[in-house]
Amino acid sequence: MERMIYFDNSATTFPKPEPVRRAVGQALVYCGANPGRAGHRAAMHTAEAVYRARCTAAEFFGADSPEQVIFTPGCTWSLNTVLRGRLKPGDHVVISCVEHNAVYRPVSALAAEGIHFTAARIFPGDDGRTLESFASCMKSNTRMIVCTHGSNVFGIRLPVEQIGVLAHERGAEMVVDGAQSAGVYPYDLKKMPIDFLCCSGHKGLYGPMGTGLLIARTPLRPLIWGGTGSRSADANQPEEYPDRLESGTPNVPGILGLAAGIRFVMQKGTDRIAAHEERLMRRLRQRLAQTGGVRLYVEPEVPCFPVLSFNVGDVPSEETAERLDRAGIAVRAGLHCAPLAHRWMGTAEQGTVRVSVSAFNHPEKCDRLVTILKDWTKSKKTS
Ligand code: PMP
């Protein structure tokens, strides 16, 4: 693990910043009582720490209030909360053709309840055509557009703000999957046509695995019901947020670790992290493009988040990833939980090799990956 070069940050960032590790450890030592469940000082102390974490997240995303911030176990949970909490039989949903299974599977499952979806084609680098495509999928009963901000396979950035304007013009709500964008995109929800922002806490926000966020600007039916420490005599779930959507004992070490991750991003600056990662990606793309046999899928001028897919000729993506793993480089191969994106790109058979970077990666390591690939392809030719 020590000398591994880690390029699988789209799955979860690694390493985590030192303040995040410290916050998780300190939570176990100093915030050991259950927040909001008792009046004793230890419980109040934890509750205050969780509230501060909520305020940090609200400030970071430009939420209207800390109560709009819901802590979840991940982006998948956040998305399911919105889809299940808002849609009813007869509703129609528009998604994009590059959605992750965190969107694709729940909307597919909703068909059994009479809720149907259409996947809009996207046109990388041509926001106008992408927008027209979304518009052409809208129906009179379209209740919601659910759309990833960035493809977790190809990095392609979708014009979610323009799509949000379209949704609102047609009386629908806008749900953004920010799993790949949170931490590298300057969200200011007060100024954006987004009703629900769903994201992971453990990727670009550098929190521990098993953390996520939902910023809910509109009321929702809960996904699960249970104890909240508030209105305990009432059989009904409280109407107040965040209690309505946060039943059960919260993941306090995770939440406090996530808040430390968000502070890490705020201190470094989203724009500086994004610029660093973009430089790495540009360098990698240029060098890969000059490597014989390497196939890239996205034109260099298309706006992307720091995720890149490639293949070496017709070699199965898993074989290439295995070769890199043997050389100490962790990348992911296969379908990356996004079969729709692969069908759209024509890579459903081969899958792709995915490289995704974080604030902790260095340019020399990108060069190392290219050198290994070059040596390998050369040796394949001669053998
Ligand atoms: N959406 C996208 C675009 C993703 O990349 C991921 C994570 N691979 C998810 C949703 C699910 O995130 P989580 O693991 O936090 O549930």
mmCIF file of C-alpha atoms and ligand atoms in Angstrom:
data_model
loop_
_atom_site.group_PDB
_atom_site.id
_atom_site.type_symbol
_atom_site.label_atom_id
_atom_site.label_comp_id
_atom_site.label_asym_id
_atom_site.label_seq_id
_atom_site.Cartn_x
_atom_site.Cartn_y
_atom_site.Cartn_z
ATOM 1 C CA MET A 1 0.000 0.000 0.000
ATOM 2 C CA GLU A 2 2.837 2.335 0.930
ATOM 3 C CA ARG A 3 4.239 2.947 -2.532
ATOM 4 C CA MET A 4 1.062 2.382 -4.484
ATOM 5 C CA ILE A 5 0.139 5.076 -6.987
ATOM 6 C CA TYR A 6 -3.573 5.554 -6.430
ATOM 7 C CA PHE A 7 -5.599 6.679 -9.457
ATOM 8 C CA ASP A 8 -9.035 5.440 -8.389
ATOM 9 C CA ASN A 9 -10.227 8.631 -6.723
ATOM 10 C CA SER A 10 -13.589 8.553 -8.526
ATOM 11 C CA ALA A 11 -14.473 5.526 -6.431
ATOM 12 C CA THR A 12 -13.207 7.120 -3.239
ATOM 13 C CA THR A 13 -10.332 9.482 -2.594
ATOM 14 C CA PHE A 14 -7.210 8.060 -0.996
ATOM 15 C CA PRO A 15 -5.298 9.086 1.000
ATOM 16 C CA LYS A 16 -7.537 11.190 3.214
ATOM 17 C CA PRO A 17 -6.091 14.478 4.471
ATOM 18 C CA GLU A 18 -4.481 14.343 7.898
ATOM 19 C CA PRO A 19 -7.154 16.621 9.505
ATOM 20 C CA VAL A 20 -9.823 14.154 8.353
ATOM 21 C CA ARG A 21 -8.047 11.217 9.953
ATOM 22 C CA ARG A 22 -7.585 13.275 13.095
ATOM 23 C CA ALA A 23 -11.241 14.349 13.200
ATOM 24 C CA VAL A 24 -12.439 10.736 12.934
ATOM 25 C CA GLY A 25 -10.153 9.668 15.775
ATOM 26 C CA GLN A 26 -11.126 12.616 17.925
ATOM 27 C CA ALA A 27 -14.813 11.937 17.343
ATOM 28 C CA LEU A 28 -14.364 8.481 18.840
ATOM 29 C CA VAL A 29 -12.607 9.947 21.854
ATOM 30 C CA TYR A 30 -14.459 13.191 22.510
ATOM 31 C CA CYS A 31 -17.869 12.782 20.843
ATOM 32 C CA GLY A 32 -18.852 9.378 22.144
ATOM 33 C CA ALA A 33 -22.380 10.151 23.344
ATOM 34 C CA ASN A 34 -25.395 9.911 21.050
ATOM 35 C CA PRO A 35 -26.346 13.393 19.746
ATOM 36 C CA GLY A 36 -29.837 14.712 20.265
ATOM 37 C CA ARG A 37 -30.895 11.675 22.291
ATOM 38 C CA ALA A 38 -30.292 12.985 25.813
ATOM 39 C CA GLY A 39 -29.922 16.211 27.761
ATOM 40 C CA HIS A 40 -26.615 15.374 29.388
ATOM 41 C CA ARG A 41 -23.581 17.405 28.528
ATOM 42 C CA ALA A 42 -21.804 14.653 26.614
ATOM 43 C CA ALA A 43 -24.777 14.232 24.247
ATOM 44 C CA MET A 44 -25.117 18.004 23.836
ATOM 45 C CA HIS A 45 -21.420 18.232 23.009
ATOM 46 C CA THR A 46 -21.774 15.702 20.165
ATOM 47 C CA ALA A 47 -24.965 17.387 18.942
ATOM 48 C CA GLU A 48 -23.149 20.718 18.762
ATOM 49 C CA ALA A 49 -20.267 19.166 16.810
ATOM 50 C CA VAL A 50 -22.729 17.625 14.315
ATOM 51 C CA TYR A 51 -24.534 20.969 14.002
ATOM 52 C CA ARG A 52 -21.235 22.713 13.257
ATOM 53 C CA ALA A 53 -20.538 20.081 10.586
ATOM 54 C CA ARG A 54 -23.960 20.847 9.079
ATOM 55 C CA CYS A 55 -23.165 24.559 9.051
ATOM 56 C CA THR A 56 -19.841 23.888 7.313
ATOM 57 C CA ALA A 57 -21.580 21.889 4.578
ATOM 58 C CA ALA A 58 -24.317 24.534 4.211
ATOM 59 C CA GLU A 59 -21.722 27.284 3.823
ATOM 60 C CA PHE A 60 -19.706 25.253 1.326
ATOM 61 C CA PHE A 61 -22.671 24.549 -0.960
ATOM 62 C CA GLY A 62 -24.469 27.855 -0.458
ATOM 63 C CA ALA A 63 -27.539 26.151 1.029
ATOM 64 C CA ASP A 64 -30.249 28.446 2.364
ATOM 65 C CA SER A 65 -29.880 27.008 5.870
ATOM 66 C CA PRO A 66 -28.052 24.204 7.739
ATOM 67 C CA GLU A 67 -31.390 22.382 8.054
ATOM 68 C CA GLN A 68 -31.324 21.739 4.297
ATOM 69 C CA VAL A 69 -28.206 19.615 4.773
ATOM 70 C CA ILE A 70 -29.009 15.928 5.269
ATOM 71 C CA PHE A 71 -26.189 13.561 6.187
ATOM 72 C CA THR A 72 -26.488 10.200 4.413
ATOM 73 C CA PRO A 73 -24.321 7.091 3.956
ATOM 74 C CA GLY A 74 -23.474 8.129 0.384
ATOM 75 C CA CYS A 75 -24.682 9.573 -2.896
ATOM 76 C CA THR A 76 -26.674 6.419 -3.687
ATOM 77 C CA TRP A 77 -28.697 6.897 -0.504
ATOM 78 C CA SER A 78 -29.215 10.582 -1.260
ATOM 79 C CA LEU A 79 -30.483 9.853 -4.772
ATOM 80 C CA ASN A 80 -32.834 7.107 -3.574
ATOM 81 C CA THR A 81 -34.173 9.457 -0.908
ATOM 82 C CA VAL A 82 -35.097 12.024 -3.544
ATOM 83 C CA LEU A 83 -36.508 9.595 -6.094
ATOM 84 C CA ARG A 84 -38.575 7.642 -3.576
ATOM 85 C CA GLY A 85 -39.478 10.737 -1.612
ATOM 86 C CA ARG A 86 -40.815 12.828 -4.430
ATOM 87 C CA LEU A 87 -42.196 10.696 -7.250
ATOM 88 C CA LYS A 88 -45.628 9.109 -7.432
ATOM 89 C CA PRO A 89 -47.358 6.723 -9.853
ATOM 90 C CA GLY A 90 -47.941 8.347 -13.227
ATOM 91 C CA ASP A 91 -44.890 10.603 -13.008
ATOM 92 C CA HIS A 92 -42.210 10.681 -15.699
ATOM 93 C CA VAL A 93 -38.502 11.318 -15.171
ATOM 94 C CA VAL A 94 -35.780 12.396 -17.587
ATOM 95 C CA ILE A 95 -32.237 11.186 -16.954
ATOM 96 C CA SER A 96 -29.096 11.399 -19.094
ATOM 97 C CA CYS A 97 -27.598 8.591 -21.161
ATOM 98 C CA VAL A 98 -24.499 8.489 -18.957
ATOM 99 C CA GLU A 99 -26.072 7.959 -15.535
ATOM 100 C CA HIS A 100 -24.494 5.775 -12.865
ATOM 101 C CA ASN A 101 -26.459 2.793 -11.556
ATOM 102 C CA ALA A 102 -27.184 4.950 -8.486
ATOM 103 C CA VAL A 103 -29.737 6.686 -10.755
ATOM 104 C CA TYR A 104 -30.375 4.077 -13.437
ATOM 105 C CA ARG A 105 -31.331 1.237 -11.092
ATOM 106 C CA PRO A 106 -33.721 3.158 -8.832
ATOM 107 C CA VAL A 107 -35.517 4.718 -11.796
ATOM 108 C CA SER A 108 -35.720 1.297 -13.461
ATOM 109 C CA ALA A 109 -37.162 -0.195 -10.263
ATOM 110 C CA LEU A 110 -39.777 2.566 -10.108
ATOM 111 C CA ALA A 111 -41.325 1.264 -13.344
ATOM 112 C CA ALA A 112 -43.095 -1.348 -11.180
ATOM 113 C CA GLU A 113 -44.876 1.565 -9.478
ATOM 114 C CA GLY A 114 -45.933 3.200 -12.732
ATOM 115 C CA ILE A 115 -43.134 5.763 -12.803
ATOM 116 C CA HIS A 116 -41.307 5.785 -16.129
ATOM 117 C CA PHE A 117 -38.155 7.438 -17.429
ATOM 118 C CA THR A 118 -36.506 8.544 -20.661
ATOM 119 C CA ALA A 119 -32.731 8.805 -21.083
ATOM 120 C CA ALA A 120 -31.652 11.928 -22.988
ATOM 121 C CA ARG A 121 -28.672 11.660 -25.322
ATOM 122 C CA ILE A 122 -25.833 14.052 -24.583
ATOM 123 C CA PHE A 123 -23.552 15.819 -27.067
ATOM 124 C CA PRO A 124 -20.160 16.483 -25.486
ATOM 125 C CA GLY A 125 -18.903 19.971 -26.263
ATOM 126 C CA ASP A 126 -22.278 21.076 -27.666
ATOM 127 C CA ASP A 127 -24.415 22.228 -24.739
ATOM 128 C CA GLY A 128 -27.081 23.602 -27.116
ATOM 129 C CA ARG A 129 -27.718 20.170 -28.651
ATOM 130 C CA THR A 130 -27.604 18.488 -25.241
ATOM 131 C CA LEU A 131 -30.206 20.932 -24.012
ATOM 132 C CA GLU A 132 -32.429 20.339 -27.070
ATOM 133 C CA SER A 133 -32.109 16.637 -26.432
ATOM 134 C CA PHE A 134 -33.315 17.001 -22.831
ATOM 135 C CA ALA A 135 -36.124 19.297 -24.000
ATOM 136 C CA SER A 136 -37.291 16.723 -26.550
ATOM 137 C CA CYS A 137 -37.615 14.086 -23.786
ATOM 138 C CA MET A 138 -39.908 16.219 -21.608
ATOM 139 C CA LYS A 139 -43.570 15.201 -21.405
ATOM 140 C CA SER A 140 -46.573 16.814 -19.793
ATOM 141 C CA ASN A 141 -46.128 14.514 -16.748
ATOM 142 C CA THR A 142 -42.347 14.981 -16.398
ATOM 143 C CA ARG A 143 -41.899 15.681 -12.718
ATOM 144 C CA MET A 144 -38.144 15.624 -12.494
ATOM 145 C CA ILE A 145 -34.840 15.732 -14.367
ATOM 146 C CA VAL A 146 -32.141 13.691 -12.642
ATOM 147 C CA CYS A 147 -28.770 14.215 -14.129
ATOM 148 C CA THR A 148 -25.166 13.605 -13.224
ATOM 149 C CA HIS A 149 -22.980 16.702 -13.266
ATOM 150 C CA GLY A 150 -20.078 14.638 -14.579
ATOM 151 C CA SER A 151 -19.786 11.167 -16.082
ATOM 152 C CA ASN A 152 -17.959 8.860 -13.688
ATOM 153 C CA VAL A 153 -16.591 6.968 -16.722
ATOM 154 C CA PHE A 154 -15.585 9.662 -19.193
ATOM 155 C CA GLY A 155 -15.473 12.770 -17.016
ATOM 156 C CA ILE A 156 -17.738 14.656 -19.449
ATOM 157 C CA ARG A 157 -19.370 17.639 -17.764
ATOM 158 C CA LEU A 158 -23.080 18.208 -18.326
ATOM 159 C CA PRO A 159 -24.598 21.706 -18.408
ATOM 160 C CA VAL A 160 -26.711 21.099 -15.296
ATOM 161 C CA GLU A 161 -27.489 24.755 -14.719
ATOM 162 C CA GLN A 162 -29.017 25.161 -18.177
ATOM 163 C CA ILE A 163 -30.799 21.834 -17.791
ATOM 164 C CA GLY A 164 -32.122 23.087 -14.430
ATOM 165 C CA VAL A 165 -33.538 26.206 -16.094
ATOM 166 C CA LEU A 166 -35.264 23.976 -18.648
ATOM 167 C CA ALA A 167 -36.682 21.763 -15.873
ATOM 168 C CA HIS A 168 -38.108 24.764 -14.038
ATOM 169 C CA GLU A 169 -39.549 26.311 -17.211
ATOM 170 C CA ARG A 170 -41.447 23.056 -17.762
ATOM 171 C CA GLY A 171 -42.629 22.814 -14.150
ATOM 172 C CA ALA A 172 -40.255 19.969 -13.231
ATOM 173 C CA GLU A 173 -37.665 19.687 -10.474
ATOM 174 C CA MET A 174 -33.923 19.455 -10.981
ATOM 175 C CA VAL A 175 -31.889 16.799 -9.195
ATOM 176 C CA VAL A 176 -28.125 16.798 -9.642
ATOM 177 C CA ASP A 177 -25.852 13.837 -8.965
ATOM 178 C CA GLY A 178 -22.732 15.637 -7.800
ATOM 179 C CA ALA A 179 -20.724 12.496 -6.943
ATOM 180 C CA GLN A 180 -17.939 13.462 -9.335
ATOM 181 C CA SER A 181 -18.200 17.228 -9.104
ATOM 182 C CA ALA A 182 -18.478 18.107 -5.401
ATOM 183 C CA GLY A 183 -15.110 19.471 -4.344
ATOM 184 C CA VAL A 184 -14.043 20.552 -7.836
ATOM 185 C CA TYR A 185 -17.069 22.656 -8.825
ATOM 186 C CA PRO A 186 -17.972 25.934 -7.104
ATOM 187 C CA TYR A 187 -21.574 25.261 -6.095
ATOM 188 C CA ASP A 188 -23.587 28.173 -4.844
ATOM 189 C CA LEU A 189 -27.041 26.687 -4.571
ATOM 190 C CA LYS A 190 -28.683 29.997 -3.708
ATOM 191 C CA LYS A 191 -27.984 31.062 -7.293
ATOM 192 C CA MET A 192 -28.498 27.730 -9.039
ATOM 193 C CA PRO A 193 -31.665 26.128 -10.421
ATOM 194 C CA ILE A 194 -31.094 22.917 -8.453
ATOM 195 C CA ASP A 195 -33.760 21.576 -6.100
ATOM 196 C CA PHE A 196 -31.799 18.611 -4.779
ATOM 197 C CA LEU A 197 -28.051 18.136 -4.795
ATOM 198 C CA CYS A 198 -26.879 14.611 -4.018
ATOM 199 C CA CYS A 199 -23.245 13.819 -3.427
ATOM 200 C CA SER A 200 -20.759 11.463 -1.871
ATOM 201 C CA GLY A 201 -18.810 12.665 1.139
ATOM 202 C CA HIS A 202 -15.927 10.281 0.483
ATOM 203 C CA LYS A 203 -14.762 11.440 -2.947
ATOM 204 C CA GLY A 204 -13.849 15.053 -3.756
ATOM 205 C CA LEU A 205 -14.898 16.158 -0.262
ATOM 206 C CA TYR A 206 -12.266 13.810 1.263
ATOM 207 C CA GLY A 207 -14.537 12.438 4.004
ATOM 208 C CA PRO A 208 -14.501 8.815 5.133
ATOM 209 C CA MET A 209 -16.234 6.094 3.121
ATOM 210 C CA GLY A 210 -19.875 5.659 4.097
ATOM 211 C CA THR A 211 -20.579 9.386 4.099
ATOM 212 C CA GLY A 212 -22.729 11.447 1.781
ATOM 213 C CA LEU A 213 -24.891 14.529 1.588
ATOM 214 C CA LEU A 214 -28.253 15.540 0.322
ATOM 215 C CA ILE A 215 -29.029 19.223 0.085
ATOM 216 C CA ALA A 216 -32.816 19.274 -0.018
ATOM 217 C CA ARG A 217 -34.389 22.614 -0.835
ATOM 218 C CA THR A 218 -37.913 21.190 -1.079
ATOM 219 C CA PRO A 219 -39.831 18.894 1.316
ATOM 220 C CA LEU A 220 -39.500 15.147 0.883
ATOM 221 C CA ARG A 221 -41.190 11.974 2.107
ATOM 222 C CA PRO A 222 -38.652 10.066 4.231
ATOM 223 C CA LEU A 223 -36.891 7.016 2.817
ATOM 224 C CA ILE A 224 -36.877 5.384 6.251
ATOM 225 C CA TRP A 225 -38.803 6.094 9.423
ATOM 226 C CA GLY A 226 -37.521 5.901 12.990
ATOM 227 C CA GLY A 227 -36.197 7.629 16.059
ATOM 228 C CA THR A 228 -34.887 11.140 15.715
ATOM 229 C CA GLY A 229 -34.663 12.181 19.358
ATOM 230 C CA SER A 230 -37.374 14.772 18.639
ATOM 231 C CA ARG A 231 -41.206 14.608 19.022
ATOM 232 C CA SER A 232 -40.806 11.127 20.480
ATOM 233 C CA ALA A 233 -44.465 10.747 21.519
ATOM 234 C CA ASP A 234 -45.659 11.186 17.933
ATOM 235 C CA ALA A 235 -46.152 8.083 15.755
ATOM 236 C CA ASN A 236 -45.458 10.207 12.705
ATOM 237 C CA GLN A 237 -42.052 11.235 11.458
ATOM 238 C CA PRO A 238 -41.303 14.873 12.420
ATOM 239 C CA GLU A 239 -41.978 17.467 9.739
ATOM 240 C CA GLU A 240 -38.823 19.402 10.651
ATOM 241 C CA TYR A 241 -35.567 19.060 8.748
ATOM 242 C CA PRO A 242 -33.059 17.492 9.024
ATOM 243 C CA ASP A 243 -34.827 15.195 11.542
ATOM 244 C CA ARG A 244 -37.428 14.110 8.988
ATOM 245 C CA LEU A 245 -34.754 12.501 6.816
ATOM 246 C CA GLU A 246 -32.208 11.431 9.444
ATOM 247 C CA SER A 247 -33.660 8.566 11.466
ATOM 248 C CA GLY A 248 -31.453 6.479 13.738
ATOM 249 C CA THR A 249 -28.089 7.138 15.338
ATOM 250 C CA PRO A 250 -25.927 9.138 12.959
ATOM 251 C CA ASN A 251 -22.431 8.191 11.794
ATOM 252 C CA VAL A 252 -20.770 10.806 13.989
ATOM 253 C CA PRO A 253 -17.114 9.908 13.227
ATOM 254 C CA GLY A 254 -17.988 9.932 9.519
ATOM 255 C CA ILE A 255 -19.855 13.246 9.706
ATOM 256 C CA LEU A 256 -17.081 14.983 11.649
ATOM 257 C CA GLY A 257 -14.495 13.507 9.283
ATOM 258 C CA LEU A 258 -16.532 14.778 6.344
ATOM 259 C CA ALA A 259 -16.701 18.272 7.850
ATOM 260 C CA ALA A 260 -12.903 18.220 8.188
ATOM 261 C CA GLY A 261 -12.696 17.140 4.526
ATOM 262 C CA ILE A 262 -14.931 20.022 3.444
ATOM 263 C CA ARG A 263 -12.795 22.447 5.459
ATOM 264 C CA PHE A 264 -9.707 20.992 3.758
ATOM 265 C CA VAL A 265 -11.295 21.741 0.356
ATOM 266 C CA MET A 266 -12.356 25.236 1.481
ATOM 267 C CA GLN A 267 -8.857 26.045 2.706
ATOM 268 C CA LYS A 268 -7.171 24.781 -0.447
ATOM 269 C CA GLY A 269 -9.879 26.284 -2.653
ATOM 270 C CA THR A 270 -12.133 24.373 -5.021
ATOM 271 C CA ASP A 271 -10.718 26.331 -7.960
ATOM 272 C CA ARG A 272 -7.115 25.518 -7.046
ATOM 273 C CA ILE A 273 -7.850 21.834 -6.570
ATOM 274 C CA ALA A 274 -9.753 21.760 -9.861
ATOM 275 C CA ALA A 275 -6.906 23.548 -11.689
ATOM 276 C CA HIS A 276 -4.332 21.114 -10.270
ATOM 277 C CA GLU A 277 -6.371 18.088 -11.291
ATOM 278 C CA GLU A 278 -7.084 19.523 -14.722
ATOM 279 C CA ARG A 279 -3.344 19.994 -15.302
ATOM 280 C CA LEU A 280 -2.724 16.379 -14.364
ATOM 281 C CA MET A 281 -5.445 15.188 -16.692
ATOM 282 C CA ARG A 282 -4.232 17.331 -19.588
ATOM 283 C CA ARG A 283 -0.718 16.000 -19.163
ATOM 284 C CA LEU A 284 -1.915 12.413 -18.979
ATOM 285 C CA ARG A 285 -4.218 12.802 -21.971
ATOM 286 C CA GLN A 286 -1.488 14.360 -24.119
ATOM 287 C CA ARG A 287 0.988 11.617 -23.269
ATOM 288 C CA LEU A 288 -1.533 8.827 -23.717
ATOM 289 C CA ALA A 289 -2.523 10.267 -27.103
ATOM 290 C CA GLN A 290 1.102 9.887 -28.191
ATOM 291 C CA THR A 291 1.238 6.272 -27.047
ATOM 292 C CA GLY A 292 0.732 3.859 -29.925
ATOM 293 C CA GLY A 293 -2.406 1.755 -29.658
ATOM 294 C CA VAL A 294 -4.030 3.805 -26.890
ATOM 295 C CA ARG A 295 -7.619 4.795 -27.569
ATOM 296 C CA LEU A 296 -9.084 7.850 -25.858
ATOM 297 C CA TYR A 297 -12.805 8.567 -25.992
ATOM 298 C CA VAL A 298 -13.295 12.266 -25.417
ATOM 299 C CA GLU A 299 -11.954 15.156 -27.513
ATOM 300 C CA PRO A 300 -9.498 17.341 -25.566
ATOM 301 C CA GLU A 301 -11.677 20.455 -25.840
ATOM 302 C CA VAL A 302 -14.708 18.877 -24.120
ATOM 303 C CA PRO A 303 -15.141 20.231 -20.558
ATOM 304 C CA CYS A 304 -14.502 17.376 -18.135
ATOM 305 C CA PHE A 305 -14.106 16.591 -14.465
ATOM 306 C CA PRO A 306 -10.839 14.843 -13.561
ATOM 307 C CA VAL A 307 -11.800 11.391 -14.832
ATOM 308 C CA LEU A 308 -10.392 9.821 -17.970
ATOM 309 C CA SER A 309 -11.085 6.533 -19.715
ATOM 310 C CA PHE A 310 -8.873 4.737 -22.209
ATOM 311 C CA ASN A 311 -8.108 1.352 -23.691
ATOM 312 C CA VAL A 312 -5.063 -0.230 -25.257
ATOM 313 C CA GLY A 313 -6.258 -1.461 -28.650
ATOM 314 C CA ASP A 314 -8.671 -4.342 -28.180
ATOM 315 C CA VAL A 315 -7.073 -5.569 -24.960
ATOM 316 C CA PRO A 316 -9.742 -6.197 -22.303
ATOM 317 C CA SER A 317 -9.730 -3.245 -19.915
ATOM 318 C CA GLU A 318 -9.308 -5.620 -16.955
ATOM 319 C CA GLU A 319 -6.076 -6.978 -18.429
ATOM 320 C CA THR A 320 -4.599 -3.495 -18.782
ATOM 321 C CA ALA A 321 -5.625 -2.597 -15.228
ATOM 322 C CA GLU A 322 -4.089 -5.806 -13.947
ATOM 323 C CA ARG A 323 -0.812 -5.001 -15.670
ATOM 324 C CA LEU A 324 -0.817 -1.549 -14.063
ATOM 325 C CA ASP A 325 -1.692 -3.018 -10.667
ATOM 326 C CA ARG A 326 1.314 -5.337 -10.900
ATOM 327 C CA ALA A 327 3.413 -2.217 -11.461
ATOM 328 C CA GLY A 328 1.916 -0.589 -8.352
ATOM 329 C CA ILE A 329 -0.697 1.606 -10.033
ATOM 330 C CA ALA A 330 -4.335 1.348 -8.919
ATOM 331 C CA VAL A 331 -6.829 2.121 -11.685
ATOM 332 C CA ARG A 332 -10.294 0.733 -12.228
ATOM 333 C CA ALA A 333 -11.407 -1.329 -15.225
ATOM 334 C CA GLY A 334 -14.750 -2.587 -16.520
ATOM 335 C CA LEU A 335 -18.085 -0.797 -16.567
ATOM 336 C CA HIS A 336 -17.711 1.411 -13.464
ATOM 337 C CA CYS A 337 -21.377 0.831 -12.481
ATOM 338 C CA ALA A 338 -22.482 2.857 -15.497
ATOM 339 C CA PRO A 339 -23.695 0.489 -18.247
ATOM 340 C CA LEU A 340 -25.721 3.254 -19.915
ATOM 341 C CA ALA A 341 -22.585 5.340 -20.484
ATOM 342 C CA HIS A 342 -20.785 2.392 -22.047
ATOM 343 C CA ARG A 343 -23.676 1.516 -24.338
ATOM 344 C CA TRP A 344 -23.732 5.139 -25.473
ATOM 345 C CA MET A 345 -19.965 5.213 -26.115
ATOM 346 C CA GLY A 346 -19.795 1.701 -27.604
ATOM 347 C CA THR A 347 -17.536 0.309 -24.855
ATOM 348 C CA ALA A 348 -20.013 -2.078 -23.215
ATOM 349 C CA GLU A 349 -17.971 -5.135 -24.282
ATOM 350 C CA GLN A 350 -14.458 -3.989 -23.507
ATOM 351 C CA GLY A 351 -15.209 -1.631 -20.649
ATOM 352 C CA THR A 352 -12.597 1.062 -20.100
ATOM 353 C CA VAL A 353 -9.552 1.660 -17.974
ATOM 354 C CA ARG A 354 -10.344 4.649 -15.764
ATOM 355 C CA VAL A 355 -7.847 7.038 -14.255
ATOM 356 C CA SER A 356 -9.143 9.548 -11.711
ATOM 357 C CA VAL A 357 -6.987 11.915 -9.705
ATOM 358 C CA SER A 358 -7.196 13.891 -6.475
ATOM 359 C CA ALA A 359 -5.419 16.806 -4.838
ATOM 360 C CA PHE A 360 -2.733 14.339 -3.700
ATOM 361 C CA ASN A 361 -1.554 13.126 -7.117
ATOM 362 C CA HIS A 362 1.628 14.370 -8.777
ATOM 363 C CA PRO A 363 2.495 14.821 -12.465
ATOM 364 C CA GLU A 364 5.457 12.379 -12.333
ATOM 365 C CA LYS A 365 3.060 9.622 -11.358
ATOM 366 C CA CYS A 366 0.983 10.268 -14.475
ATOM 367 C CA ASP A 367 4.192 9.978 -16.496
ATOM 368 C CA ARG A 368 4.994 6.714 -14.731
ATOM 369 C CA LEU A 369 1.668 5.253 -15.816
ATOM 370 C CA VAL A 370 2.392 6.190 -19.445
ATOM 371 C CA THR A 371 5.929 4.748 -19.296
ATOM 372 C CA ILE A 372 4.604 1.428 -17.999
ATOM 373 C CA LEU A 373 1.981 1.295 -20.715
ATOM 374 C CA LYS A 374 4.550 2.109 -23.411
ATOM 375 C CA ASP A 375 6.932 -0.600 -22.215
ATOM 376 C CA TRP A 376 4.090 -3.067 -22.032
ATOM 377 C CA THR A 377 2.713 -2.348 -25.509
ATOM 378 C CA LYS A 378 6.267 -2.550 -26.922
ATOM 379 C CA SER A 379 6.876 -5.899 -25.240
ATOM 380 C CA LYS A 380 3.490 -7.173 -26.481
ATOM 381 C CA LYS A 381 4.466 -6.274 -30.049
ATOM 382 C CA THR A 382 7.828 -8.043 -29.878
ATOM 383 C CA SER A 383 6.576 -11.166 -28.105
HETATM 384 N N1 PMP B 1 -23.148 8.706 -8.885
HETATM 385 C C1 PMP B 1 -21.959 8.723 -9.507
HETATM 386 C C2 PMP B 1 -21.810 9.525 -10.763
HETATM 387 C C3 PMP B 1 -20.868 8.036 -8.970
HETATM 388 O O1 PMP B 1 -19.703 8.066 -9.584
HETATM 389 C C4 PMP B 1 -21.045 7.318 -7.765
HETATM 390 C C5 PMP B 1 -19.899 6.560 -7.125
HETATM 391 N N2 PMP B 1 -19.213 5.717 -7.978
HETATM 392 C C6 PMP B 1 -22.310 7.313 -7.160
HETATM 393 C C7 PMP B 1 -23.328 8.029 -7.740
HETATM 394 C C8 PMP B 1 -22.570 6.570 -5.877
HETATM 395 O O2 PMP B 1 -21.906 7.185 -4.819
HETATM 396 P P1 PMP B 1 -21.796 6.512 -3.371
HETATM 397 O O3 PMP B 1 -20.750 5.448 -3.502
HETATM 398 O O4 PMP B 1 -21.338 7.639 -2.498
HETATM 399 O O5 PMP B 1 -23.115 5.994 -2.985
#
